[in-house]
CSV table of C-alpha atoms in Angstrom, one decimal:
chain,number,residue,atom,x,y,z
A,1,UNK,CA,-201.1,115.5,-146.9
A,2,UNK,CA,-200.4,116.6,-150.3
A,3,UNK,CA,-199.2,112.8,-151.3
A,4,UNK,CA,-203.2,112.0,-150.7
A,5,UNK,CA,-204.8,114.5,-153.1
A,6,UNK,CA,-203.3,113.0,-156.7
A,7,UNK,CA,-205.2,111.0,-158.4
A,8,UNK,CA,-203.7,108.8,-160.6
A,9,UNK,CA,-205.1,108.9,-164.5
A,10,UNK,CA,-204.2,105.2,-165.4
A,11,UNK,CA,-206.0,104.2,-161.8
A,12,UNK,CA,-209.2,106.0,-162.9
A,13,UNK,CA,-209.1,105.1,-166.1
A,14,UNK,CA,-209.2,101.7,-165.4
A,15,UNK,CA,-211.7,101.5,-162.8
A,16,UNK,CA,-213.7,103.2,-165.1
A,17,UNK,CA,-213.6,101.0,-167.8
A,18,UNK,CA,-214.5,98.2,-165.3
A,19,UNK,CA,-217.6,99.5,-163.9
A,20,UNK,CA,-220.0,97.1,-166.0
A,21,UNK,CA,-217.4,93.8,-164.9
A,22,UNK,CA,-214.8,93.3,-162.7
A,23,UNK,CA,-211.9,95.0,-162.9
A,24,UNK,CA,-207.9,94.9,-162.0
A,25,UNK,CA,-207.3,98.4,-161.0
A,26,UNK,CA,-203.0,99.0,-160.7
A,27,UNK,CA,-201.4,101.6,-159.1
A,28,UNK,CA,-198.2,103.5,-160.3
A,29,UNK,CA,-195.4,105.0,-159.1
A,30,UNK,CA,-196.6,108.0,-157.5
A,31,UNK,CA,-199.1,108.3,-154.3
A,32,UNK,CA,-202.3,107.3,-155.5
A,33,UNK,CA,-206.1,107.2,-155.2
A,34,UNK,CA,-207.7,103.8,-156.6
A,35,UNK,CA,-210.9,103.2,-156.4
A,36,UNK,CA,-213.0,100.2,-156.8
A,37,UNK,CA,-216.3,99.4,-159.0
A,38,UNK,CA,-219.4,97.9,-157.4
A,39,UNK,CA,-218.1,94.4,-158.6
A,40,UNK,CA,-215.2,92.2,-157.4
A,41,UNK,CA,-212.3,94.1,-158.1
A,42,UNK,CA,-208.2,93.5,-157.6
A,43,UNK,CA,-206.8,96.9,-156.3
A,44,UNK,CA,-203.1,96.9,-156.0
A,45,UNK,CA,-201.4,99.6,-154.5
A,46,UNK,CA,-198.2,100.8,-156.4
A,47,UNK,CA,-195.2,102.4,-155.1
A,48,UNK,CA,-196.3,105.9,-153.4
A,49,UNK,CA,-197.9,106.0,-150.0
A,50,UNK,CA,-201.9,104.8,-151.9
A,51,UNK,CA,-205.1,105.1,-150.2
A,52,UNK,CA,-207.0,101.9,-151.7
A,53,UNK,CA,-211.1,101.9,-151.7
A,54,UNK,CA,-212.7,98.7,-152.1
A,55,UNK,CA,-216.6,99.2,-152.9
A,56,UNK,CA,-217.3,95.4,-153.5
A,57,UNK,CA,-220.0,93.9,-151.2
A,58,UNK,CA,-221.5,97.3,-150.2
A,59,UNK,CA,-225.4,96.5,-150.2
A,60,UNK,CA,-226.4,100.0,-151.2
A,61,UNK,CA,-224.4,99.8,-154.2
A,62,UNK,CA,-224.5,95.7,-155.5
A,63,UNK,CA,-226.9,94.1,-152.8
A,64,UNK,CA,-223.6,92.6,-151.1
A,65,UNK,CA,-222.6,90.8,-154.4
A,66,UNK,CA,-218.7,91.7,-154.9
A,67,UNK,CA,-215.6,91.1,-152.5
A,68,UNK,CA,-212.8,93.0,-153.6
A,69,UNK,CA,-209.4,91.7,-152.9
A,70,UNK,CA,-206.5,94.8,-151.9
A,71,UNK,CA,-202.7,94.6,-151.9
A,72,UNK,CA,-201.6,97.6,-150.8
A,73,UNK,CA,-197.7,97.3,-151.6
A,74,UNK,CA,-194.7,99.6,-151.0
A,75,UNK,CA,-194.9,103.0,-149.4
A,76,UNK,CA,-197.5,103.6,-146.3
A,77,UNK,CA,-200.7,102.7,-147.6
A,78,UNK,CA,-204.7,103.2,-146.1
A,79,UNK,CA,-207.2,101.2,-147.0
A,80,UNK,CA,-211.2,101.1,-146.8
A,81,UNK,CA,-213.0,98.3,-147.1
A,82,UNK,CA,-216.2,96.9,-147.0
A,83,UNK,CA,-217.1,93.9,-144.6
A,84,UNK,CA,-215.4,90.6,-146.1
A,85,UNK,CA,-213.3,92.1,-148.5
A,86,UNK,CA,-210.1,90.4,-148.1
A,87,UNK,CA,-207.2,92.9,-147.4
A,88,UNK,CA,-203.3,92.1,-147.3
A,89,UNK,CA,-200.8,92.7,-144.6
A,90,UNK,CA,-198.6,95.0,-146.2
A,91,UNK,CA,-202.1,97.8,-145.6
A,92,UNK,CA,-200.5,99.7,-142.7
A,93,UNK,CA,-204.1,101.2,-142.0
A,94,UNK,CA,-207.0,99.5,-142.9
A,95,UNK,CA,-210.7,101.0,-142.4
A,96,UNK,CA,-213.7,98.0,-142.5
A,97,UNK,CA,-217.1,99.0,-142.5
A,98,UNK,CA,-218.3,97.4,-139.1
A,99,UNK,CA,-222.0,98.2,-139.4
A,100,UNK,CA,-225.1,100.0,-141.1
A,101,UNK,CA,-228.1,101.4,-139.9
A,102,UNK,CA,-231.2,98.6,-140.8
A,103,UNK,CA,-234.5,101.2,-139.7
A,104,UNK,CA,-236.5,102.4,-142.3
A,105,UNK,CA,-238.3,104.4,-139.8
A,106,UNK,CA,-238.8,108.1,-139.0
A,107,UNK,CA,-235.3,108.6,-137.9
A,108,UNK,CA,-232.7,109.7,-140.7
A,109,UNK,CA,-232.1,106.4,-142.8
A,110,UNK,CA,-228.9,105.5,-142.8
A,111,UNK,CA,-227.2,106.8,-139.9
A,112,UNK,CA,-224.8,105.6,-137.1
A,113,UNK,CA,-223.2,108.0,-134.9
A,114,UNK,CA,-221.3,108.4,-131.7
A,115,UNK,CA,-219.2,105.4,-130.9
A,116,UNK,CA,-217.2,104.2,-127.9
A,117,UNK,CA,-215.0,101.1,-127.7
A,118,UNK,CA,-213.1,98.8,-125.2
A,119,UNK,CA,-210.8,96.2,-125.6
A,120,UNK,CA,-209.4,92.9,-123.3
A,121,UNK,CA,-206.7,91.3,-125.0
A,122,UNK,CA,-207.8,91.1,-128.8
A,123,UNK,CA,-211.1,91.1,-128.0
A,124,UNK,CA,-212.4,94.7,-128.8
A,125,UNK,CA,-216.6,95.4,-128.7
A,126,UNK,CA,-218.0,99.0,-129.8
A,127,UNK,CA,-221.2,100.6,-129.3
A,128,UNK,CA,-223.3,103.3,-131.1
A,129,UNK,CA,-226.3,105.2,-132.2
A,130,UNK,CA,-228.2,103.6,-134.9
A,131,UNK,CA,-230.8,105.5,-136.6
A,132,UNK,CA,-230.6,109.4,-135.4
A,133,UNK,CA,-233.2,112.1,-134.5
A,134,UNK,CA,-232.7,115.1,-135.5
A,135,UNK,CA,-234.1,116.1,-131.8
A,136,UNK,CA,-232.2,113.7,-129.8
A,137,UNK,CA,-231.6,109.9,-129.4
A,138,UNK,CA,-231.6,106.8,-131.9
A,139,UNK,CA,-233.7,104.2,-132.8
A,140,UNK,CA,-231.4,101.7,-131.2
A,141,UNK,CA,-228.5,101.1,-129.5
A,142,UNK,CA,-225.7,98.8,-131.8
A,143,UNK,CA,-223.0,96.9,-131.1
A,144,UNK,CA,-220.1,95.2,-132.8
A,145,UNK,CA,-217.7,92.9,-131.7
A,146,UNK,CA,-214.0,91.9,-132.9
A,147,UNK,CA,-212.3,88.7,-131.2
A,148,UNK,CA,-209.0,89.2,-133.4
A,149,UNK,CA,-208.3,92.9,-132.8
A,150,UNK,CA,-210.5,95.0,-135.4
A,151,UNK,CA,-209.9,92.3,-138.4
A,152,UNK,CA,-213.3,90.8,-138.2
A,153,UNK,CA,-216.3,91.8,-136.7
A,154,UNK,CA,-220.1,91.0,-135.7
A,155,UNK,CA,-222.4,93.2,-135.3
A,156,UNK,CA,-226.3,93.9,-134.1
A,157,UNK,CA,-228.7,95.9,-131.7
A,158,UNK,CA,-229.0,95.8,-127.9
A,159,UNK,CA,-232.2,94.0,-127.4
A,160,UNK,CA,-234.7,94.6,-124.7
A,161,UNK,CA,-234.2,98.8,-124.9
A,162,UNK,CA,-236.0,100.1,-127.5
A,163,UNK,CA,-239.2,99.7,-129.5
A,164,UNK,CA,-237.6,99.1,-132.8
A,165,UNK,CA,-235.1,96.4,-131.2
A,166,UNK,CA,-235.9,92.4,-131.4
A,167,UNK,CA,-237.3,91.9,-128.9
A,168,UNK,CA,-238.5,95.5,-128.2
A,169,UNK,CA,-237.9,97.5,-125.6
A,170,UNK,CA,-239.9,100.2,-123.6
A,171,UNK,CA,-238.3,103.1,-124.7
A,172,UNK,CA,-239.0,105.1,-128.6
A,173,UNK,CA,-235.3,105.9,-128.3
A,174,UNK,CA,-231.7,105.4,-127.1
A,175,UNK,CA,-228.7,107.8,-126.7
A,176,UNK,CA,-225.4,108.2,-125.6
A,177,UNK,CA,-223.8,104.3,-125.4
A,178,UNK,CA,-221.0,104.1,-123.6
A,179,UNK,CA,-218.8,100.2,-123.1
A,180,UNK,CA,-216.6,98.7,-120.2
A,181,UNK,CA,-215.5,95.4,-119.2
A,182,UNK,CA,-215.7,93.9,-115.3
A,183,UNK,CA,-213.1,91.6,-115.2
A,184,UNK,CA,-214.0,90.5,-111.7
A,185,UNK,CA,-217.0,89.4,-112.6
A,186,UNK,CA,-216.7,88.4,-116.5
A,187,UNK,CA,-219.0,90.6,-118.1
A,188,UNK,CA,-219.0,93.5,-120.3
A,189,UNK,CA,-221.1,96.6,-119.9
A,190,UNK,CA,-222.9,98.8,-122.2
A,191,UNK,CA,-225.1,102.4,-120.4
A,192,UNK,CA,-226.7,104.2,-122.7
A,193,UNK,CA,-229.6,106.8,-122.0
A,194,UNK,CA,-233.1,105.3,-122.7
A,195,UNK,CA,-235.3,108.2,-123.9
A,196,UNK,CA,-239.2,108.2,-123.4
A,197,UNK,CA,-239.4,112.6,-123.3
A,198,UNK,CA,-240.3,113.4,-120.4
A,199,UNK,CA,-239.4,110.5,-119.1
A,200,UNK,CA,-235.6,109.3,-118.7
A,201,UNK,CA,-233.4,106.0,-117.6
A,202,UNK,CA,-230.1,104.7,-117.5
A,203,UNK,CA,-229.7,101.6,-118.5
A,204,UNK,CA,-226.7,98.8,-118.1
A,205,UNK,CA,-227.1,96.2,-120.9
A,206,UNK,CA,-224.9,92.9,-120.1
A,207,UNK,CA,-223.5,90.3,-121.8
A,208,UNK,CA,-220.6,87.8,-121.4
A,209,UNK,CA,-219.1,87.1,-124.5
A,210,UNK,CA,-219.9,90.9,-126.1
A,211,UNK,CA,-222.3,89.0,-128.5
A,212,UNK,CA,-225.2,87.8,-126.5
A,213,UNK,CA,-227.2,90.6,-124.7
A,214,UNK,CA,-229.5,90.6,-122.0
A,215,UNK,CA,-232.8,92.6,-121.4
A,216,UNK,CA,-231.3,96.1,-120.0
A,217,UNK,CA,-231.1,96.6,-116.3
A,218,UNK,CA,-232.1,100.4,-115.1
A,219,UNK,CA,-230.1,101.9,-112.9
A,220,UNK,CA,-231.6,104.9,-112.4
A,221,UNK,CA,-235.3,106.6,-113.6
A,222,UNK,CA,-234.9,109.9,-113.6
A,223,UNK,CA,-238.1,112.1,-111.9
A,224,UNK,CA,-240.1,113.6,-115.5
A,225,UNK,CA,-238.3,117.1,-116.8
A,226,UNK,CA,-240.8,120.1,-117.9
A,227,UNK,CA,-241.4,119.8,-121.6
A,228,UNK,CA,-239.0,118.4,-123.5
A,229,UNK,CA,-235.6,119.4,-121.6
A,230,UNK,CA,-233.0,116.3,-121.4
A,231,UNK,CA,-232.6,115.5,-117.6
A,232,UNK,CA,-229.7,113.0,-118.1
A,233,UNK,CA,-226.8,113.8,-120.7
A,234,UNK,CA,-223.4,112.0,-121.3
A,235,UNK,CA,-223.0,109.0,-118.8
A,236,UNK,CA,-219.6,106.8,-119.2
A,237,UNK,CA,-218.9,103.9,-117.4
A,238,UNK,CA,-215.9,102.6,-116.1
A,239,UNK,CA,-215.1,99.0,-114.4
A,240,UNK,CA,-211.5,98.9,-111.6
A,241,UNK,CA,-209.7,95.9,-113.0
A,242,UNK,CA,-206.8,96.5,-111.4
A,243,UNK,CA,-205.7,93.1,-109.5
A,244,UNK,CA,-204.1,95.3,-106.5
A,245,UNK,CA,-207.3,97.9,-106.2
A,246,UNK,CA,-209.0,97.4,-103.0
A,247,UNK,CA,-212.3,98.0,-105.4
A,248,UNK,CA,-211.5,95.5,-108.1
A,249,UNK,CA,-214.7,94.4,-109.3
A,250,UNK,CA,-216.2,98.1,-108.9
A,251,UNK,CA,-218.2,99.8,-111.8
A,252,UNK,CA,-218.7,103.0,-111.9
A,253,UNK,CA,-220.8,105.2,-113.7
A,254,UNK,CA,-221.2,109.2,-113.9
A,255,UNK,CA,-223.3,111.3,-115.9
A,256,UNK,CA,-225.1,115.0,-115.9
A,257,UNK,CA,-228.2,115.7,-113.3
A,258,UNK,CA,-229.2,118.9,-115.3
A,259,UNK,CA,-232.2,119.2,-113.2
A,260,UNK,CA,-229.8,119.3,-109.9
A,261,UNK,CA,-226.8,120.9,-111.8
A,262,UNK,CA,-224.2,118.3,-110.7
A,263,UNK,CA,-222.7,115.5,-111.7
A,264,UNK,CA,-223.6,112.2,-110.6
A,265,UNK,CA,-221.5,108.5,-109.7
A,266,UNK,CA,-223.1,105.6,-108.7
A,267,UNK,CA,-221.4,102.3,-108.3
A,268,UNK,CA,-222.3,98.9,-109.0
A,269,UNK,CA,-220.6,95.6,-106.8
A,270,UNK,CA,-221.9,92.9,-108.8
A,271,UNK,CA,-221.3,93.0,-112.3
A,272,UNK,CA,-223.8,95.7,-113.3
A,273,UNK,CA,-227.0,94.3,-111.8
A,274,UNK,CA,-227.7,97.1,-108.6
A,275,UNK,CA,-226.4,100.1,-108.4
A,276,UNK,CA,-226.1,102.9,-105.8
A,277,UNK,CA,-227.7,106.0,-104.9
A,278,UNK,CA,-225.8,108.9,-106.2
A,279,UNK,CA,-222.9,110.9,-105.2
A,280,UNK,CA,-222.7,114.0,-106.3
A,281,UNK,CA,-220.6,117.2,-107.3
A,282,UNK,CA,-222.1,120.4,-107.8
A,283,UNK,CA,-220.4,123.3,-110.0
A,284,UNK,CA,-223.1,124.7,-111.7
A,285,UNK,CA,-222.1,122.5,-114.8
A,286,UNK,CA,-223.3,124.1,-118.5
A,287,UNK,CA,-221.0,121.5,-120.5
A,288,UNK,CA,-219.5,118.7,-118.3
A,289,UNK,CA,-219.1,115.3,-120.9
A,290,UNK,CA,-218.1,113.5,-117.8
A,291,UNK,CA,-215.5,110.5,-118.0
A,292,UNK,CA,-214.7,108.8,-114.8
A,293,UNK,CA,-211.3,106.4,-115.2
A,294,UNK,CA,-209.9,104.2,-112.4
A,295,UNK,CA,-206.4,104.5,-111.3
A,296,UNK,CA,-204.1,100.9,-110.4
A,297,UNK,CA,-204.4,101.8,-107.0
A,298,UNK,CA,-208.3,102.0,-107.2
A,299,UNK,CA,-208.8,106.0,-107.2
A,300,UNK,CA,-211.2,107.0,-109.4
A,301,UNK,CA,-210.9,109.7,-111.6
A,302,UNK,CA,-213.5,112.0,-113.3
A,303,UNK,CA,-212.4,114.1,-116.4
A,304,UNK,CA,-215.1,116.7,-117.2
A,305,UNK,CA,-215.8,120.3,-119.0
A,306,UNK,CA,-217.4,123.1,-117.3
A,307,UNK,CA,-216.8,127.3,-118.8
A,308,UNK,CA,-214.5,126.4,-121.1
A,309,UNK,CA,-211.7,124.5,-119.2
A,310,UNK,CA,-211.2,120.8,-118.6
A,311,UNK,CA,-210.9,119.4,-114.9
A,312,UNK,CA,-210.3,116.6,-112.9
A,313,UNK,CA,-211.8,115.0,-109.5
A,314,UNK,CA,-210.7,112.8,-107.6
A,315,UNK,CA,-212.4,109.9,-105.0
A,316,UNK,CA,-210.1,108.0,-102.8
A,317,UNK,CA,-213.2,105.9,-101.3
A,318,UNK,CA,-214.6,104.2,-104.1
A,319,UNK,CA,-216.7,106.6,-105.6
A,320,UNK,CA,-218.7,107.7,-101.6
A,321,UNK,CA,-217.4,111.1,-102.1
A,322,UNK,CA,-215.2,113.6,-103.8
A,323,UNK,CA,-212.4,116.5,-103.6
A,324,UNK,CA,-212.3,119.8,-105.2
A,325,UNK,CA,-212.0,119.7,-108.9
A,326,UNK,CA,-208.3,120.4,-110.1
A,327,UNK,CA,-207.7,122.6,-113.4
A,328,UNK,CA,-206.2,120.8,-116.3
A,329,UNK,CA,-206.1,123.1,-118.5
A,330,UNK,CA,-207.9,126.5,-120.2
A,331,UNK,CA,-210.0,124.6,-123.2
A,332,UNK,CA,-211.6,127.9,-125.5
A,333,UNK,CA,-213.2,126.8,-128.5
A,334,UNK,CA,-213.7,128.1,-132.3
A,335,UNK,CA,-216.3,128.1,-134.0
A,336,UNK,CA,-216.9,124.6,-136.5
A,337,UNK,CA,-218.8,126.2,-138.7
A,338,UNK,CA,-222.7,124.3,-139.3
A,339,UNK,CA,-221.1,121.3,-137.0
A,340,UNK,CA,-221.9,120.1,-134.3
A,341,UNK,CA,-218.6,120.1,-132.4
A,342,UNK,CA,-218.8,120.5,-128.9
A,343,UNK,CA,-214.9,120.0,-127.0
A,344,UNK,CA,-215.5,117.1,-123.9
A,345,UNK,CA,-213.0,115.4,-122.7
A,346,UNK,CA,-211.8,111.5,-124.0
A,347,UNK,CA,-209.0,110.4,-121.4
A,348,UNK,CA,-207.5,107.0,-120.8
A,349,UNK,CA,-204.8,105.8,-118.3
A,350,UNK,CA,-201.2,104.8,-118.4
A,351,UNK,CA,-200.0,101.7,-116.6
A,352,UNK,CA,-197.9,104.0,-114.2
A,353,UNK,CA,-201.6,105.7,-113.3
A,354,UNK,CA,-200.3,108.8,-115.6
A,355,UNK,CA,-203.9,110.2,-117.1
A,356,UNK,CA,-203.8,111.4,-120.7
A,357,UNK,CA,-206.6,113.6,-121.6
A,358,UNK,CA,-207.3,114.8,-125.5
A,359,UNK,CA,-209.7,117.7,-126.6
A,360,UNK,CA,-210.3,120.0,-129.5
A,361,UNK,CA,-209.1,123.9,-128.5
A,362,UNK,CA,-208.1,126.9,-130.2
A,363,UNK,CA,-205.3,127.8,-127.2
A,364,UNK,CA,-202.4,127.2,-129.6
A,365,UNK,CA,-204.0,129.3,-132.7
A,366,UNK,CA,-203.5,133.3,-132.5
A,367,UNK,CA,-207.2,134.7,-132.4
A,368,UNK,CA,-208.9,131.4,-131.2
A,369,UNK,CA,-209.2,131.1,-135.1
A,370,UNK,CA,-209.6,127.6,-135.2
A,371,UNK,CA,-209.2,124.0,-133.0
A,372,UNK,CA,-206.1,121.4,-132.6
A,373,UNK,CA,-206.0,118.3,-130.9
A,374,UNK,CA,-204.8,119.2,-127.7
A,375,UNK,CA,-203.1,116.2,-125.8
A,376,UNK,CA,-202.6,116.7,-121.6
A,377,UNK,CA,-201.1,114.4,-118.9
A,378,UNK,CA,-200.4,114.5,-115.4
A,379,UNK,CA,-197.8,115.1,-114.0
A,380,UNK,CA,-195.7,113.4,-110.3
A,381,UNK,CA,-195.4,116.8,-108.9
A,382,UNK,CA,-198.6,117.5,-109.7
A,383,UNK,CA,-200.0,119.8,-112.3
A,384,UNK,CA,-200.4,119.4,-115.9
A,385,UNK,CA,-198.2,119.1,-119.2
A,386,UNK,CA,-200.7,120.2,-121.9
A,387,UNK,CA,-199.4,120.0,-125.8
A,388,UNK,CA,-200.7,121.0,-129.4
A,389,UNK,CA,-200.8,117.7,-131.7
A,390,UNK,CA,-198.9,118.8,-134.8
A,391,UNK,CA,-201.9,117.4,-137.1
A,392,UNK,CA,-201.7,120.6,-139.8
A,393,UNK,CA,-199.8,124.0,-139.0
A,394,UNK,CA,-200.9,126.5,-136.7
A,395,UNK,CA,-201.7,128.8,-139.7
A,396,UNK,CA,-203.1,126.1,-142.5
A,397,UNK,CA,-206.4,126.6,-141.9
A,398,UNK,CA,-208.0,123.3,-140.8
A,399,UNK,CA,-209.6,122.6,-137.8
A,400,UNK,CA,-209.8,119.5,-135.7
A,401,UNK,CA,-212.4,117.9,-133.6
A,402,UNK,CA,-213.8,115.0,-131.5
A,403,UNK,CA,-210.6,113.2,-130.6
A,404,UNK,CA,-211.0,109.6,-129.2
A,405,UNK,CA,-207.7,108.4,-127.1
A,406,UNK,CA,-206.4,105.5,-126.3
A,407,UNK,CA,-203.1,104.6,-123.7
A,408,UNK,CA,-201.4,101.5,-124.5
A,409,UNK,CA,-202.5,99.9,-120.7
A,410,UNK,CA,-199.2,98.0,-120.8
A,411,UNK,CA,-197.0,101.0,-121.3
A,412,UNK,CA,-195.6,103.7,-118.9
A,413,UNK,CA,-193.6,106.8,-118.6
A,414,UNK,CA,-191.3,107.6,-121.7
A,415,UNK,CA,-192.4,104.7,-123.5
A,416,UNK,CA,-196.3,105.2,-123.3
A,417,UNK,CA,-197.7,104.7,-126.6
A,418,UNK,CA,-200.5,106.9,-127.6
A,419,UNK,CA,-202.8,106.9,-130.5
A,420,UNK,CA,-205.5,109.3,-131.3
A,421,UNK,CA,-208.0,109.5,-134.2
A,422,UNK,CA,-210.1,112.4,-134.8
A,423,UNK,CA,-211.9,114.8,-137.2
A,424,UNK,CA,-210.5,117.5,-139.7
A,425,UNK,CA,-212.8,120.3,-141.4
A,426,UNK,CA,-210.9,121.6,-143.8
A,427,UNK,CA,-211.3,125.3,-144.7
A,428,UNK,CA,-214.6,126.5,-146.1
A,429,UNK,CA,-215.1,127.3,-149.5
A,430,UNK,CA,-218.5,126.8,-151.6
A,431,UNK,CA,-218.6,123.4,-149.5
A,432,UNK,CA,-217.2,122.5,-146.0
A,433,UNK,CA,-215.5,118.9,-146.3
A,434,UNK,CA,-214.5,116.7,-143.4
A,435,UNK,CA,-211.7,114.2,-143.3
A,436,UNK,CA,-211.0,111.2,-140.3
A,437,UNK,CA,-207.3,110.6,-139.3
A,438,UNK,CA,-205.2,109.2,-137.0
A,439,UNK,CA,-201.7,109.7,-134.9
A,440,UNK,CA,-200.0,108.1,-132.7
A,441,UNK,CA,-196.8,108.6,-130.3
A,442,UNK,CA,-194.2,106.1,-128.6
A,443,UNK,CA,-192.7,108.4,-125.9
A,444,UNK,CA,-195.8,109.8,-124.0
A,445,UNK,CA,-196.7,112.9,-126.8
A,446,UNK,CA,-193.1,114.2,-127.0
A,447,UNK,CA,-193.1,113.8,-130.5
A,448,UNK,CA,-195.5,112.2,-133.1
A,449,UNK,CA,-196.1,109.9,-136.1
A,450,UNK,CA,-197.0,112.1,-139.4
A,451,UNK,CA,-200.8,112.4,-139.6
A,452,UNK,CA,-202.8,109.6,-141.8
A,453,UNK,CA,-206.4,110.4,-143.5
A,454,UNK,CA,-208.6,107.8,-142.9
A,455,UNK,CA,-211.4,108.4,-145.3
A,456,UNK,CA,-210.9,107.9,-149.3
A,457,UNK,CA,-212.7,111.0,-149.9
A,458,UNK,CA,-213.7,114.4,-147.9
A,459,UNK,CA,-217.1,114.5,-147.4
A,460,UNK,CA,-219.1,117.2,-147.2
A,461,UNK,CA,-221.3,118.3,-144.3
A,462,UNK,CA,-224.4,118.1,-146.2
A,463,UNK,CA,-223.8,113.8,-146.1
A,464,UNK,CA,-224.7,114.1,-142.1
A,465,UNK,CA,-227.5,114.5,-140.5
A,466,UNK,CA,-228.5,117.2,-139.0
A,467,UNK,CA,-228.9,117.3,-135.0
A,468,UNK,CA,-228.4,120.8,-133.3
A,469,UNK,CA,-225.8,120.6,-136.8
A,470,UNK,CA,-224.5,118.4,-138.8
A,471,UNK,CA,-223.4,115.6,-136.8
A,472,UNK,CA,-220.8,112.4,-136.2
A,473,UNK,CA,-221.4,112.3,-132.8
A,474,UNK,CA,-220.4,114.1,-129.7
A,475,UNK,CA,-217.6,111.5,-129.1
A,476,UNK,CA,-215.6,108.2,-131.4
A,477,UNK,CA,-213.3,105.8,-129.8
A,478,UNK,CA,-209.9,104.3,-129.9
A,479,UNK,CA,-208.6,101.4,-128.1
A,480,UNK,CA,-205.4,99.4,-128.1
A,481,UNK,CA,-206.3,95.2,-128.8
A,482,UNK,CA,-203.5,92.7,-129.1
A,483,UNK,CA,-200.6,95.7,-128.9
A,484,UNK,CA,-202.3,97.6,-132.3
A,485,UNK,CA,-204.7,100.8,-132.1
A,486,UNK,CA,-208.3,100.3,-132.8
A,487,UNK,CA,-209.8,103.4,-133.9
A,488,UNK,CA,-213.9,103.4,-134.2
A,489,UNK,CA,-215.5,106.2,-135.7
A,490,UNK,CA,-218.6,107.6,-138.3
A,491,UNK,CA,-217.6,107.8,-141.8
A,492,UNK,CA,-220.0,109.4,-144.9
A,493,UNK,CA,-220.3,108.1,-148.1
A,494,UNK,CA,-222.1,109.9,-150.9
A,495,UNK,CA,-226.3,109.7,-150.4
A,496,UNK,CA,-228.0,106.8,-152.4
A,497,UNK,CA,-230.9,108.8,-153.5
A,498,UNK,CA,-232.7,110.7,-150.5
A,499,UNK,CA,-230.8,108.2,-148.1
A,500,UNK,CA,-227.9,109.0,-146.4
A,501,UNK,CA,-225.2,106.7,-145.7
A,502,UNK,CA,-223.1,107.6,-142.7
A,503,UNK,CA,-222.3,104.1,-140.9
A,504,UNK,CA,-219.9,103.3,-138.1
A,505,UNK,CA,-216.2,101.8,-139.5
A,506,UNK,CA,-212.8,100.4,-137.5
A,507,UNK,CA,-209.4,101.5,-138.4
A,508,UNK,CA,-206.5,99.2,-137.4
A,509,UNK,CA,-203.3,100.0,-137.2
A,510,UNK,CA,-199.7,99.9,-135.6
A,511,UNK,CA,-197.9,102.3,-133.2
A,512,UNK,CA,-194.4,102.4,-133.5
């Protein structure tokens, strides 16, 4: 990534000279980092592989008055822009802020973390925590929706869930949001945990357009727990949209029930309005992070983690019962200094039913010194193929964590298209700094593109809220929309006074 480390003296000089008014910032022949001012600038990349940052329209800096115009030019370029800024079509990677925490309450302001996304055609709906608390949960659950494959977005918060929303809901906090789409009933569903210690509930918010949301249905109210222990955790929702499936229109939500040490799965056949009793699998879980998926034939599979291994459960009868778990691979994890970065699976399914799962692990590092992103896929004859994603060299000192994998649902076999977004922790000296990146494959993970850094400036851990360690979220997400990859992730900018500036961004890029 040396091309991203170079700063062009000319570009820096122009940006400084234009700090009081709009500037024209012109790149040269080298690979450069070009940074706009808080005004409405024109930023032009040169012939190199440039990173261009638009800062107009940032309400924390200028009240949203400026709107930059970014033109990337030749090379393999990445642009980071505020909402409403113009970005030319020659930018290969375009990352936009799609939301910002509006709540100046007792949560850590301004912080947004832990996004998930789902796509249907060109529409992408994302959901995330808004206003993170250090001891768990957030002031609200947010959403952002794009109808044009991630180019423009509309955002807000889910109503009727937490006290901070309008209209207000009954719960002080929400957490762990996940989004799905039920094609049979034409409804978007966001599942989340509603938290009022010691009471917890599993909430389902419904929308027919991804913009206007109904007050939530509470699929399950957990019995009170002892003290501050979390009774439910890491629920995940998916719907069976397979035309050939006998369970088409059935949606599943799977969660960890720590009171009983089980994975529990409930289902709905009416668009999330009512939910079944749970079907449970007991394994004495310590990690879990279950992620249910549905194969084209209607088979329900659940990827999860336990005791430093990744596993998969299968159900052939619509989630009524499960067989014994199948081990995917060992998944030992190296320490990520001061970061909360658990290794949980991110999984999707190709058109032929092949399951792809990604996680961070030190499997390929002698002595378990650092983590890579690992991708595994199921084999037709049984078993799994497990590979290391070559983001950095195995002796580089970088450690990767929190992948979000997407599989093009129209692809399969040797032509399976995969996109992964992730975070990297640079080798720590006096400060530990973080980057976000993207990488892709067009042949089912046999070979990979060059990795691309998405943020323009590596950010220190201290720019993040603390929540059992510095926190970006336990998961991020990537989806395919209209043939392009759309990654949704949290990035941090320099704090403004005592206020943090961690927001949700979406990056779009072609996989080829």
